[in-house]
């Protein structure tokens, strides 16, 4: 990763590496059921979501849910409640499927038919930095194209090295002050 922030945070700046912030922004796009898995509503919603498609059954398999069909039917009919271990697995399967579904949609929305997406970059928080050590950094807004498939795949694979490589490509679009955005407080987009 690029950057002159050799001892980041030494003088009180607060932020995250750009690649990490990119992953955090994508993770923030994953929304789902707010009811906990151990509540009646939360369990019913997760089971309903997971059993509507082959992808849901695959997610349950990846999460280690291997129960007899009659057990699954009893869960769906609310005749039986899964044990704590299976509740945790159901929750993991649900969020895995949500991430996968969001990833497919996110690629299309961020690529925007080749036009890319406008990205808002908020520089590091320097409120805790003495004036003499502060860097002159402003909020930036740039159009980003051509990296979104790689970025989403890296996020799905939890590949921070690839997210950093994508972030370095995004920094090249900023121009001469790219170094100042190796670490950021946040990034976002409207997609």
mmCIF file with all atom_site columns, C-alpha atoms in Angstrom:
data_model
loop_
_atom_site.group_PDB
_atom_site.id
_atom_site.type_symbol
_atom_site.label_atom_id
_atom_site.label_alt_id
_atom_site.label_comp_id
_atom_site.label_asym_id
_atom_site.label_entity_id
_atom_site.label_seq_id
_atom_site.pdbx_PDB_ins_code
_atom_site.Cartn_x
_atom_site.Cartn_y
_atom_site.Cartn_z
_atom_site.occupancy
_atom_site.B_iso_or_equiv
_atom_site.pdbx_formal_charge
_atom_site.auth_seq_id
_atom_site.auth_comp_id
_atom_site.auth_asym_id
_atom_site.auth_atom_id
_atom_site.pdbx_PDB_model_num
ATOM 1   C CA . UNK A 1 1   ? 0.000   0.000   0.000   1.00 0.00 ? 1   UNK A CA 1
ATOM 2   C CA . UNK A 1 2   ? 1.178   3.462   -0.825  1.00 0.00 ? 2   UNK A CA 1
ATOM 3   C CA . UNK A 1 3   ? 1.598   6.072   1.839   1.00 0.00 ? 3   UNK A CA 1
ATOM 4   C CA . UNK A 1 4   ? 3.802   8.525   3.641   1.00 0.00 ? 4   UNK A CA 1
ATOM 5   C CA . UNK A 1 5   ? 1.996   7.677   6.875   1.00 0.00 ? 5   UNK A CA 1
ATOM 6   C CA . UNK A 1 6   ? 4.992   5.731   8.101   1.00 0.00 ? 6   UNK A CA 1
ATOM 7   C CA . UNK A 1 7   ? 3.878   5.782   11.747  1.00 0.00 ? 7   UNK A CA 1
ATOM 8   C CA . UNK A 1 8   ? 0.150   6.218   11.205  1.00 0.00 ? 8   UNK A CA 1
ATOM 9   C CA . UNK A 1 9   ? -1.581  7.388   14.371  1.00 0.00 ? 9   UNK A CA 1
ATOM 10  C CA . UNK A 1 10  ? 1.610   8.538   16.059  1.00 0.00 ? 10  UNK A CA 1
ATOM 11  C CA . UNK A 1 11  ? 0.313   12.102  16.294  1.00 0.00 ? 11  UNK A CA 1
ATOM 12  C CA . UNK A 1 12  ? -3.328  11.205  16.865  1.00 0.00 ? 12  UNK A CA 1
ATOM 13  C CA . UNK A 1 13  ? -4.769  10.731  13.370  1.00 0.00 ? 13  UNK A CA 1
ATOM 14  C CA . UNK A 1 14  ? -7.558  8.175   13.225  1.00 0.00 ? 14  UNK A CA 1
ATOM 15  C CA . UNK A 1 15  ? -8.629  6.081   10.246  1.00 0.00 ? 15  UNK A CA 1
ATOM 16  C CA . UNK A 1 16  ? -8.240  2.803   8.401   1.00 0.00 ? 16  UNK A CA 1
ATOM 17  C CA . UNK A 1 17  ? -6.165  1.656   5.440   1.00 0.00 ? 17  UNK A CA 1
ATOM 18  C CA . UNK A 1 18  ? -8.049  2.418   2.227   1.00 0.00 ? 18  UNK A CA 1
ATOM 19  C CA . UNK A 1 19  ? -8.407  -1.231  1.202   1.00 0.00 ? 19  UNK A CA 1
ATOM 20  C CA . UNK A 1 20  ? -9.905  -2.056  4.577   1.00 0.00 ? 20  UNK A CA 1
ATOM 21  C CA . UNK A 1 21  ? -12.267 0.916   4.313   1.00 0.00 ? 21  UNK A CA 1
ATOM 22  C CA . UNK A 1 22  ? -13.322 -0.350  0.889   1.00 0.00 ? 22  UNK A CA 1
ATOM 23  C CA . UNK A 1 23  ? -14.232 -3.711  2.421   1.00 0.00 ? 23  UNK A CA 1
ATOM 24  C CA . UNK A 1 24  ? -16.081 -2.017  5.294   1.00 0.00 ? 24  UNK A CA 1
ATOM 25  C CA . UNK A 1 25  ? -18.108 0.048   2.814   1.00 0.00 ? 25  UNK A CA 1
ATOM 26  C CA . UNK A 1 26  ? -19.096 -3.095  0.899   1.00 0.00 ? 26  UNK A CA 1
ATOM 27  C CA . UNK A 1 27  ? -19.952 -4.950  4.090   1.00 0.00 ? 27  UNK A CA 1
ATOM 28  C CA . UNK A 1 28  ? -22.189 -2.021  5.020   1.00 0.00 ? 28  UNK A CA 1
ATOM 29  C CA . UNK A 1 29  ? -24.279 -2.769  1.942   1.00 0.00 ? 29  UNK A CA 1
ATOM 30  C CA . UNK A 1 30  ? -25.296 -6.143  3.406   1.00 0.00 ? 30  UNK A CA 1
ATOM 31  C CA . UNK A 1 31  ? -28.589 -5.638  5.177   1.00 0.00 ? 31  UNK A CA 1
ATOM 32  C CA . UNK A 1 32  ? -30.885 -8.285  6.528   1.00 0.00 ? 32  UNK A CA 1
ATOM 33  C CA . UNK A 1 33  ? -33.143 -9.477  9.251   1.00 0.00 ? 33  UNK A CA 1
ATOM 34  C CA . UNK A 1 34  ? -32.659 -7.497  12.442  1.00 0.00 ? 34  UNK A CA 1
ATOM 35  C CA . UNK A 1 35  ? -34.493 -9.943  14.728  1.00 0.00 ? 35  UNK A CA 1
ATOM 36  C CA . UNK A 1 36  ? -32.050 -12.288 16.480  1.00 0.00 ? 36  UNK A CA 1
ATOM 37  C CA . UNK A 1 37  ? -31.912 -15.880 15.284  1.00 0.00 ? 37  UNK A CA 1
ATOM 38  C CA . UNK A 1 38  ? -33.125 -17.184 18.653  1.00 0.00 ? 38  UNK A CA 1
ATOM 39  C CA . UNK A 1 39  ? -36.369 -15.191 18.426  1.00 0.00 ? 39  UNK A CA 1
ATOM 40  C CA . UNK A 1 40  ? -39.420 -16.769 16.819  1.00 0.00 ? 40  UNK A CA 1
ATOM 41  C CA . UNK A 1 41  ? -39.582 -14.116 14.106  1.00 0.00 ? 41  UNK A CA 1
ATOM 42  C CA . UNK A 1 42  ? -35.841 -14.159 13.406  1.00 0.00 ? 42  UNK A CA 1
ATOM 43  C CA . UNK A 1 43  ? -35.681 -17.925 13.081  1.00 0.00 ? 43  UNK A CA 1
ATOM 44  C CA . UNK A 1 44  ? -38.772 -18.096 10.846  1.00 0.00 ? 44  UNK A CA 1
ATOM 45  C CA . UNK A 1 45  ? -37.433 -15.374 8.550   1.00 0.00 ? 45  UNK A CA 1
ATOM 46  C CA . UNK A 1 46  ? -34.018 -17.018 8.205   1.00 0.00 ? 46  UNK A CA 1
ATOM 47  C CA . UNK A 1 47  ? -35.503 -20.443 7.518   1.00 0.00 ? 47  UNK A CA 1
ATOM 48  C CA . UNK A 1 48  ? -37.879 -18.958 4.962   1.00 0.00 ? 48  UNK A CA 1
ATOM 49  C CA . UNK A 1 49  ? -35.031 -17.145 3.190   1.00 0.00 ? 49  UNK A CA 1
ATOM 50  C CA . UNK A 1 50  ? -32.721 -20.162 3.203   1.00 0.00 ? 50  UNK A CA 1
ATOM 51  C CA . UNK A 1 51  ? -35.295 -22.706 1.986   1.00 0.00 ? 51  UNK A CA 1
ATOM 52  C CA . UNK A 1 52  ? -36.553 -20.686 -1.000  1.00 0.00 ? 52  UNK A CA 1
ATOM 53  C CA . UNK A 1 53  ? -33.655 -21.527 -3.297  1.00 0.00 ? 53  UNK A CA 1
ATOM 54  C CA . UNK A 1 54  ? -30.973 -24.077 -4.041  1.00 0.00 ? 54  UNK A CA 1
ATOM 55  C CA . UNK A 1 55  ? -28.438 -21.399 -3.075  1.00 0.00 ? 55  UNK A CA 1
ATOM 56  C CA . UNK A 1 56  ? -29.987 -21.321 0.402   1.00 0.00 ? 56  UNK A CA 1
ATOM 57  C CA . UNK A 1 57  ? -29.592 -25.068 0.815   1.00 0.00 ? 57  UNK A CA 1
ATOM 58  C CA . UNK A 1 58  ? -25.994 -24.754 -0.379  1.00 0.00 ? 58  UNK A CA 1
ATOM 59  C CA . UNK A 1 59  ? -25.405 -22.018 2.227   1.00 0.00 ? 59  UNK A CA 1
ATOM 60  C CA . UNK A 1 60  ? -26.820 -24.290 4.930   1.00 0.00 ? 60  UNK A CA 1
ATOM 61  C CA . UNK A 1 61  ? -24.531 -27.080 3.746   1.00 0.00 ? 61  UNK A CA 1
ATOM 62  C CA . UNK A 1 62  ? -21.494 -24.750 3.860   1.00 0.00 ? 62  UNK A CA 1
ATOM 63  C CA . UNK A 1 63  ? -22.501 -23.718 7.386   1.00 0.00 ? 63  UNK A CA 1
ATOM 64  C CA . UNK A 1 64  ? -22.594 -27.351 8.507   1.00 0.00 ? 64  UNK A CA 1
ATOM 65  C CA . UNK A 1 65  ? -26.351 -27.825 8.816   1.00 0.00 ? 65  UNK A CA 1
ATOM 66  C CA . UNK A 1 66  ? -26.906 -31.504 8.078   1.00 0.00 ? 66  UNK A CA 1
ATOM 67  C CA . UNK A 1 67  ? -30.301 -32.507 9.425   1.00 0.00 ? 67  UNK A CA 1
ATOM 68  C CA . UNK A 1 68  ? -32.938 -34.926 8.205   1.00 0.00 ? 68  UNK A CA 1
ATOM 69  C CA . UNK A 1 69  ? -35.625 -33.433 5.948   1.00 0.00 ? 69  UNK A CA 1
ATOM 70  C CA . UNK A 1 70  ? -38.259 -34.126 8.617   1.00 0.00 ? 70  UNK A CA 1
ATOM 71  C CA . UNK A 1 71  ? -36.233 -32.097 11.145  1.00 0.00 ? 71  UNK A CA 1
ATOM 72  C CA . UNK A 1 72  ? -36.043 -29.177 8.739   1.00 0.00 ? 72  UNK A CA 1
ATOM 73  C CA . UNK A 1 73  ? -39.795 -29.468 8.102   1.00 0.00 ? 73  UNK A CA 1
ATOM 74  C CA . UNK A 1 74  ? -40.420 -29.451 11.872  1.00 0.00 ? 74  UNK A CA 1
ATOM 75  C CA . UNK A 1 75  ? -38.334 -26.269 12.172  1.00 0.00 ? 75  UNK A CA 1
ATOM 76  C CA . UNK A 1 76  ? -40.286 -24.646 9.350   1.00 0.00 ? 76  UNK A CA 1
ATOM 77  C CA . UNK A 1 77  ? -43.603 -25.669 10.914  1.00 0.00 ? 77  UNK A CA 1
ATOM 78  C CA . UNK A 1 78  ? -42.378 -24.280 14.274  1.00 0.00 ? 78  UNK A CA 1
ATOM 79  C CA . UNK A 1 79  ? -42.935 -27.690 15.883  1.00 0.00 ? 79  UNK A CA 1
ATOM 80  C CA . UNK A 1 80  ? -39.304 -27.907 16.985  1.00 0.00 ? 80  UNK A CA 1
ATOM 81  C CA . UNK A 1 81  ? -36.592 -25.375 17.672  1.00 0.00 ? 81  UNK A CA 1
ATOM 82  C CA . UNK A 1 82  ? -32.993 -25.940 16.576  1.00 0.00 ? 82  UNK A CA 1
ATOM 83  C CA . UNK A 1 83  ? -30.396 -26.319 19.308  1.00 0.00 ? 83  UNK A CA 1
ATOM 84  C CA . UNK A 1 84  ? -27.958 -23.461 19.970  1.00 0.00 ? 84  UNK A CA 1
ATOM 85  C CA . UNK A 1 85  ? -25.303 -24.860 17.649  1.00 0.00 ? 85  UNK A CA 1
ATOM 86  C CA . UNK A 1 86  ? -27.769 -25.151 14.762  1.00 0.00 ? 86  UNK A CA 1
ATOM 87  C CA . UNK A 1 87  ? -29.172 -21.694 15.497  1.00 0.00 ? 87  UNK A CA 1
ATOM 88  C CA . UNK A 1 88  ? -25.655 -20.300 15.128  1.00 0.00 ? 88  UNK A CA 1
ATOM 89  C CA . UNK A 1 89  ? -25.182 -22.273 11.905  1.00 0.00 ? 89  UNK A CA 1
ATOM 90  C CA . UNK A 1 90  ? -28.520 -21.035 10.531  1.00 0.00 ? 90  UNK A CA 1
ATOM 91  C CA . UNK A 1 91  ? -27.495 -17.461 11.277  1.00 0.00 ? 91  UNK A CA 1
ATOM 92  C CA . UNK A 1 92  ? -24.109 -17.994 9.590   1.00 0.00 ? 92  UNK A CA 1
ATOM 93  C CA . UNK A 1 93  ? -25.807 -19.572 6.552   1.00 0.00 ? 93  UNK A CA 1
ATOM 94  C CA . UNK A 1 94  ? -28.259 -16.682 6.329   1.00 0.00 ? 94  UNK A CA 1
ATOM 95  C CA . UNK A 1 95  ? -25.539 -14.004 6.366   1.00 0.00 ? 95  UNK A CA 1
ATOM 96  C CA . UNK A 1 96  ? -23.388 -16.012 3.935   1.00 0.00 ? 96  UNK A CA 1
ATOM 97  C CA . UNK A 1 97  ? -26.283 -16.141 1.475   1.00 0.00 ? 97  UNK A CA 1
ATOM 98  C CA . UNK A 1 98  ? -27.058 -12.441 2.001   1.00 0.00 ? 98  UNK A CA 1
ATOM 99  C CA . UNK A 1 99  ? -23.424 -11.547 1.235   1.00 0.00 ? 99  UNK A CA 1
ATOM 100 C CA . UNK A 1 100 ? -23.419 -13.697 -1.899  1.00 0.00 ? 100 UNK A CA 1
ATOM 101 C CA . UNK A 1 101 ? -26.672 -12.193 -3.135  1.00 0.00 ? 101 UNK A CA 1
ATOM 102 C CA . UNK A 1 102 ? -25.492 -8.660  -2.416  1.00 0.00 ? 102 UNK A CA 1
ATOM 103 C CA . UNK A 1 103 ? -22.145 -9.328  -4.148  1.00 0.00 ? 103 UNK A CA 1
ATOM 104 C CA . UNK A 1 104 ? -23.785 -10.260 -7.435  1.00 0.00 ? 104 UNK A CA 1
ATOM 105 C CA . UNK A 1 105 ? -25.991 -7.176  -7.350  1.00 0.00 ? 105 UNK A CA 1
ATOM 106 C CA . UNK A 1 106 ? -23.171 -4.935  -6.128  1.00 0.00 ? 106 UNK A CA 1
ATOM 107 C CA . UNK A 1 107 ? -20.954 -5.735  -9.124  1.00 0.00 ? 107 UNK A CA 1
ATOM 108 C CA . UNK A 1 108 ? -23.686 -4.680  -11.531 1.00 0.00 ? 108 UNK A CA 1
ATOM 109 C CA . UNK A 1 109 ? -24.557 -1.508  -9.634  1.00 0.00 ? 109 UNK A CA 1
ATOM 110 C CA . UNK A 1 110 ? -20.964 -0.359  -9.089  1.00 0.00 ? 110 UNK A CA 1
ATOM 111 C CA . UNK A 1 111 ? -19.902 -1.092  -12.676 1.00 0.00 ? 111 UNK A CA 1
ATOM 112 C CA . UNK A 1 112 ? -22.994 0.856   -13.811 1.00 0.00 ? 112 UNK A CA 1
ATOM 113 C CA . UNK A 1 113 ? -22.829 -0.378  -17.432 1.00 0.00 ? 113 UNK A CA 1
ATOM 114 C CA . UNK A 1 114 ? -19.171 0.614   -17.686 1.00 0.00 ? 114 UNK A CA 1
ATOM 115 C CA . UNK A 1 115 ? -19.711 4.139   -16.367 1.00 0.00 ? 115 UNK A CA 1
ATOM 116 C CA . UNK A 1 116 ? -18.428 3.271   -12.905 1.00 0.00 ? 116 UNK A CA 1
ATOM 117 C CA . UNK A 1 117 ? -19.473 4.844   -9.641  1.00 0.00 ? 117 UNK A CA 1
ATOM 118 C CA . UNK A 1 118 ? -18.735 8.153   -7.949  1.00 0.00 ? 118 UNK A CA 1
ATOM 119 C CA . UNK A 1 119 ? -16.831 7.423   -4.735  1.00 0.00 ? 119 UNK A CA 1
ATOM 120 C CA . UNK A 1 120 ? -16.732 9.814   -1.784  1.00 0.00 ? 120 UNK A CA 1
ATOM 121 C CA . UNK A 1 121 ? -13.473 9.645   0.176   1.00 0.00 ? 121 UNK A CA 1
ATOM 122 C CA . UNK A 1 122 ? -13.323 11.128  3.657   1.00 0.00 ? 122 UNK A CA 1
ATOM 123 C CA . UNK A 1 123 ? -9.750  11.780  4.819   1.00 0.00 ? 123 UNK A CA 1
ATOM 124 C CA . UNK A 1 124 ? -8.406  10.623  8.157   1.00 0.00 ? 124 UNK A CA 1
ATOM 125 C CA . UNK A 1 125 ? -9.824  12.227  11.269  1.00 0.00 ? 125 UNK A CA 1
ATOM 126 C CA . UNK A 1 126 ? -7.188  14.692  12.482  1.00 0.00 ? 126 UNK A CA 1
ATOM 127 C CA . UNK A 1 127 ? -9.104  16.215  15.399  1.00 0.00 ? 127 UNK A CA 1
ATOM 128 C CA . UNK A 1 128 ? -6.612  14.723  17.846  1.00 0.00 ? 128 UNK A CA 1
ATOM 129 C CA . UNK A 1 129 ? -3.561  15.955  15.938  1.00 0.00 ? 129 UNK A CA 1
ATOM 130 C CA . UNK A 1 130 ? -1.617  19.057  16.975  1.00 0.00 ? 130 UNK A CA 1
ATOM 131 C CA . UNK A 1 131 ? -1.881  21.790  14.368  1.00 0.00 ? 131 UNK A CA 1
ATOM 132 C CA . UNK A 1 132 ? 1.799   21.639  13.438  1.00 0.00 ? 132 UNK A CA 1
ATOM 133 C CA . UNK A 1 133 ? 1.431   17.942  12.477  1.00 0.00 ? 133 UNK A CA 1
ATOM 134 C CA . UNK A 1 134 ? -1.845  18.183  10.569  1.00 0.00 ? 134 UNK A CA 1
ATOM 135 C CA . UNK A 1 135 ? -1.915  17.476  6.848   1.00 0.00 ? 135 UNK A CA 1
ATOM 136 C CA . UNK A 1 136 ? -4.048  19.548  4.513   1.00 0.00 ? 136 UNK A CA 1
ATOM 137 C CA . UNK A 1 137 ? -6.534  16.929  3.310   1.00 0.00 ? 137 UNK A CA 1
ATOM 138 C CA . UNK A 1 138 ? -9.983  17.546  1.890   1.00 0.00 ? 138 UNK A CA 1
ATOM 139 C CA . UNK A 1 139 ? -12.982 15.380  1.166   1.00 0.00 ? 139 UNK A CA 1
ATOM 140 C CA . UNK A 1 140 ? -12.569 13.892  -2.330  1.00 0.00 ? 140 UNK A CA 1
ATOM 141 C CA . UNK A 1 141 ? -15.078 12.671  -4.882  1.00 0.00 ? 141 UNK A CA 1
ATOM 142 C CA . UNK A 1 142 ? -13.907 10.652  -7.892  1.00 0.00 ? 142 UNK A CA 1
ATOM 143 C CA . UNK A 1 143 ? -15.442 8.400   -10.543 1.00 0.00 ? 143 UNK A CA 1
ATOM 144 C CA . UNK A 1 144 ? -14.094 4.871   -10.336 1.00 0.00 ? 144 UNK A CA 1
ATOM 145 C CA . UNK A 1 145 ? -14.369 2.328   -13.156 1.00 0.00 ? 145 UNK A CA 1
ATOM 146 C CA . UNK A 1 146 ? -12.845 -0.972  -14.091 1.00 0.00 ? 146 UNK A CA 1
ATOM 147 C CA . UNK A 1 147 ? -11.978 -2.295  -10.629 1.00 0.00 ? 147 UNK A CA 1
ATOM 148 C CA . UNK A 1 148 ? -15.333 -3.220  -9.135  1.00 0.00 ? 148 UNK A CA 1
ATOM 149 C CA . UNK A 1 149 ? -15.457 -6.919  -10.050 1.00 0.00 ? 149 UNK A CA 1
ATOM 150 C CA . UNK A 1 150 ? -12.019 -7.422  -8.488  1.00 0.00 ? 150 UNK A CA 1
ATOM 151 C CA . UNK A 1 151 ? -12.964 -5.371  -5.434  1.00 0.00 ? 151 UNK A CA 1
ATOM 152 C CA . UNK A 1 152 ? -16.181 -7.299  -4.793  1.00 0.00 ? 152 UNK A CA 1
ATOM 153 C CA . UNK A 1 153 ? -14.451 -10.661 -5.332  1.00 0.00 ? 153 UNK A CA 1
ATOM 154 C CA . UNK A 1 154 ? -11.680 -9.650  -2.905  1.00 0.00 ? 154 UNK A CA 1
ATOM 155 C CA . UNK A 1 155 ? -14.277 -8.577  -0.334  1.00 0.00 ? 155 UNK A CA 1
ATOM 156 C CA . UNK A 1 156 ? -16.114 -11.888 -0.689  1.00 0.00 ? 156 UNK A CA 1
ATOM 157 C CA . UNK A 1 157 ? -12.830 -13.789 -0.266  1.00 0.00 ? 157 UNK A CA 1
ATOM 158 C CA . UNK A 1 158 ? -11.723 -11.583 2.661   1.00 0.00 ? 158 UNK A CA 1
ATOM 159 C CA . UNK A 1 159 ? -8.571  -10.862 0.621   1.00 0.00 ? 159 UNK A CA 1
ATOM 160 C CA . UNK A 1 160 ? -7.199  -7.683  2.173   1.00 0.00 ? 160 UNK A CA 1
ATOM 161 C CA . UNK A 1 161 ? -4.079  -7.751  -0.037  1.00 0.00 ? 161 UNK A CA 1
ATOM 162 C CA . UNK A 1 162 ? -6.231  -7.596  -3.187  1.00 0.00 ? 162 UNK A CA 1
ATOM 163 C CA . UNK A 1 163 ? -8.424  -4.868  -1.657  1.00 0.00 ? 163 UNK A CA 1
ATOM 164 C CA . UNK A 1 164 ? -5.222  -2.891  -0.992  1.00 0.00 ? 164 UNK A CA 1
ATOM 165 C CA . UNK A 1 165 ? -4.147  -3.394  -4.623  1.00 0.00 ? 165 UNK A CA 1
ATOM 166 C CA . UNK A 1 166 ? -7.538  -2.154  -5.824  1.00 0.00 ? 166 UNK A CA 1
ATOM 167 C CA . UNK A 1 167 ? -7.302  0.815   -3.461  1.00 0.00 ? 167 UNK A CA 1
ATOM 168 C CA . UNK A 1 168 ? -3.885  1.688   -4.899  1.00 0.00 ? 168 UNK A CA 1
ATOM 169 C CA . UNK A 1 169 ? -5.484  1.777   -8.373  1.00 0.00 ? 169 UNK A CA 1
ATOM 170 C CA . UNK A 1 170 ? -8.213  4.060   -7.053  1.00 0.00 ? 170 UNK A CA 1
ATOM 171 C CA . UNK A 1 171 ? -5.571  6.317   -5.471  1.00 0.00 ? 171 UNK A CA 1
ATOM 172 C CA . UNK A 1 172 ? -3.935  6.749   -8.884  1.00 0.00 ? 172 UNK A CA 1
ATOM 173 C CA . UNK A 1 173 ? -7.112  8.589   -9.951  1.00 0.00 ? 173 UNK A CA 1
ATOM 174 C CA . UNK A 1 174 ? -6.654  11.202  -7.225  1.00 0.00 ? 174 UNK A CA 1
ATOM 175 C CA . UNK A 1 175 ? -3.483  12.647  -8.689  1.00 0.00 ? 175 UNK A CA 1
ATOM 176 C CA . UNK A 1 176 ? -0.498  14.095  -6.893  1.00 0.00 ? 176 UNK A CA 1
ATOM 177 C CA . UNK A 1 177 ? -2.000  13.941  -3.392  1.00 0.00 ? 177 UNK A CA 1
ATOM 178 C CA . UNK A 1 178 ? -2.830  10.230  -3.561  1.00 0.00 ? 178 UNK A CA 1
ATOM 179 C CA . UNK A 1 179 ? -0.466  9.529   -0.672  1.00 0.00 ? 179 UNK A CA 1
ATOM 180 C CA . UNK A 1 180 ? -2.652  11.469  1.718   1.00 0.00 ? 180 UNK A CA 1
ATOM 181 C CA . UNK A 1 181 ? -5.514  9.006   1.199   1.00 0.00 ? 181 UNK A CA 1
ATOM 182 C CA . UNK A 1 182 ? -3.699  5.752   1.921   1.00 0.00 ? 182 UNK A CA 1
ATOM 183 C CA . UNK A 1 183 ? -5.614  5.893   5.197   1.00 0.00 ? 183 UNK A CA 1
ATOM 184 C CA . UNK A 1 184 ? -9.133  7.312   5.357   1.00 0.00 ? 184 UNK A CA 1
ATOM 185 C CA . UNK A 1 185 ? -11.883 7.769   7.892   1.00 0.00 ? 185 UNK A CA 1
ATOM 186 C CA . UNK A 1 186 ? -14.470 6.317   5.495   1.00 0.00 ? 186 UNK A CA 1
ATOM 187 C CA . UNK A 1 187 ? -15.501 5.898   1.905   1.00 0.00 ? 187 UNK A CA 1
ATOM 188 C CA . UNK A 1 188 ? -18.919 5.557   0.357   1.00 0.00 ? 188 UNK A CA 1
ATOM 189 C CA . UNK A 1 189 ? -20.997 5.676   -2.786  1.00 0.00 ? 189 UNK A CA 1
ATOM 190 C CA . UNK A 1 190 ? -24.558 5.832   -3.918  1.00 0.00 ? 190 UNK A CA 1
ATOM 191 C CA . UNK A 1 191 ? -25.181 2.523   -5.640  1.00 0.00 ? 191 UNK A CA 1
#
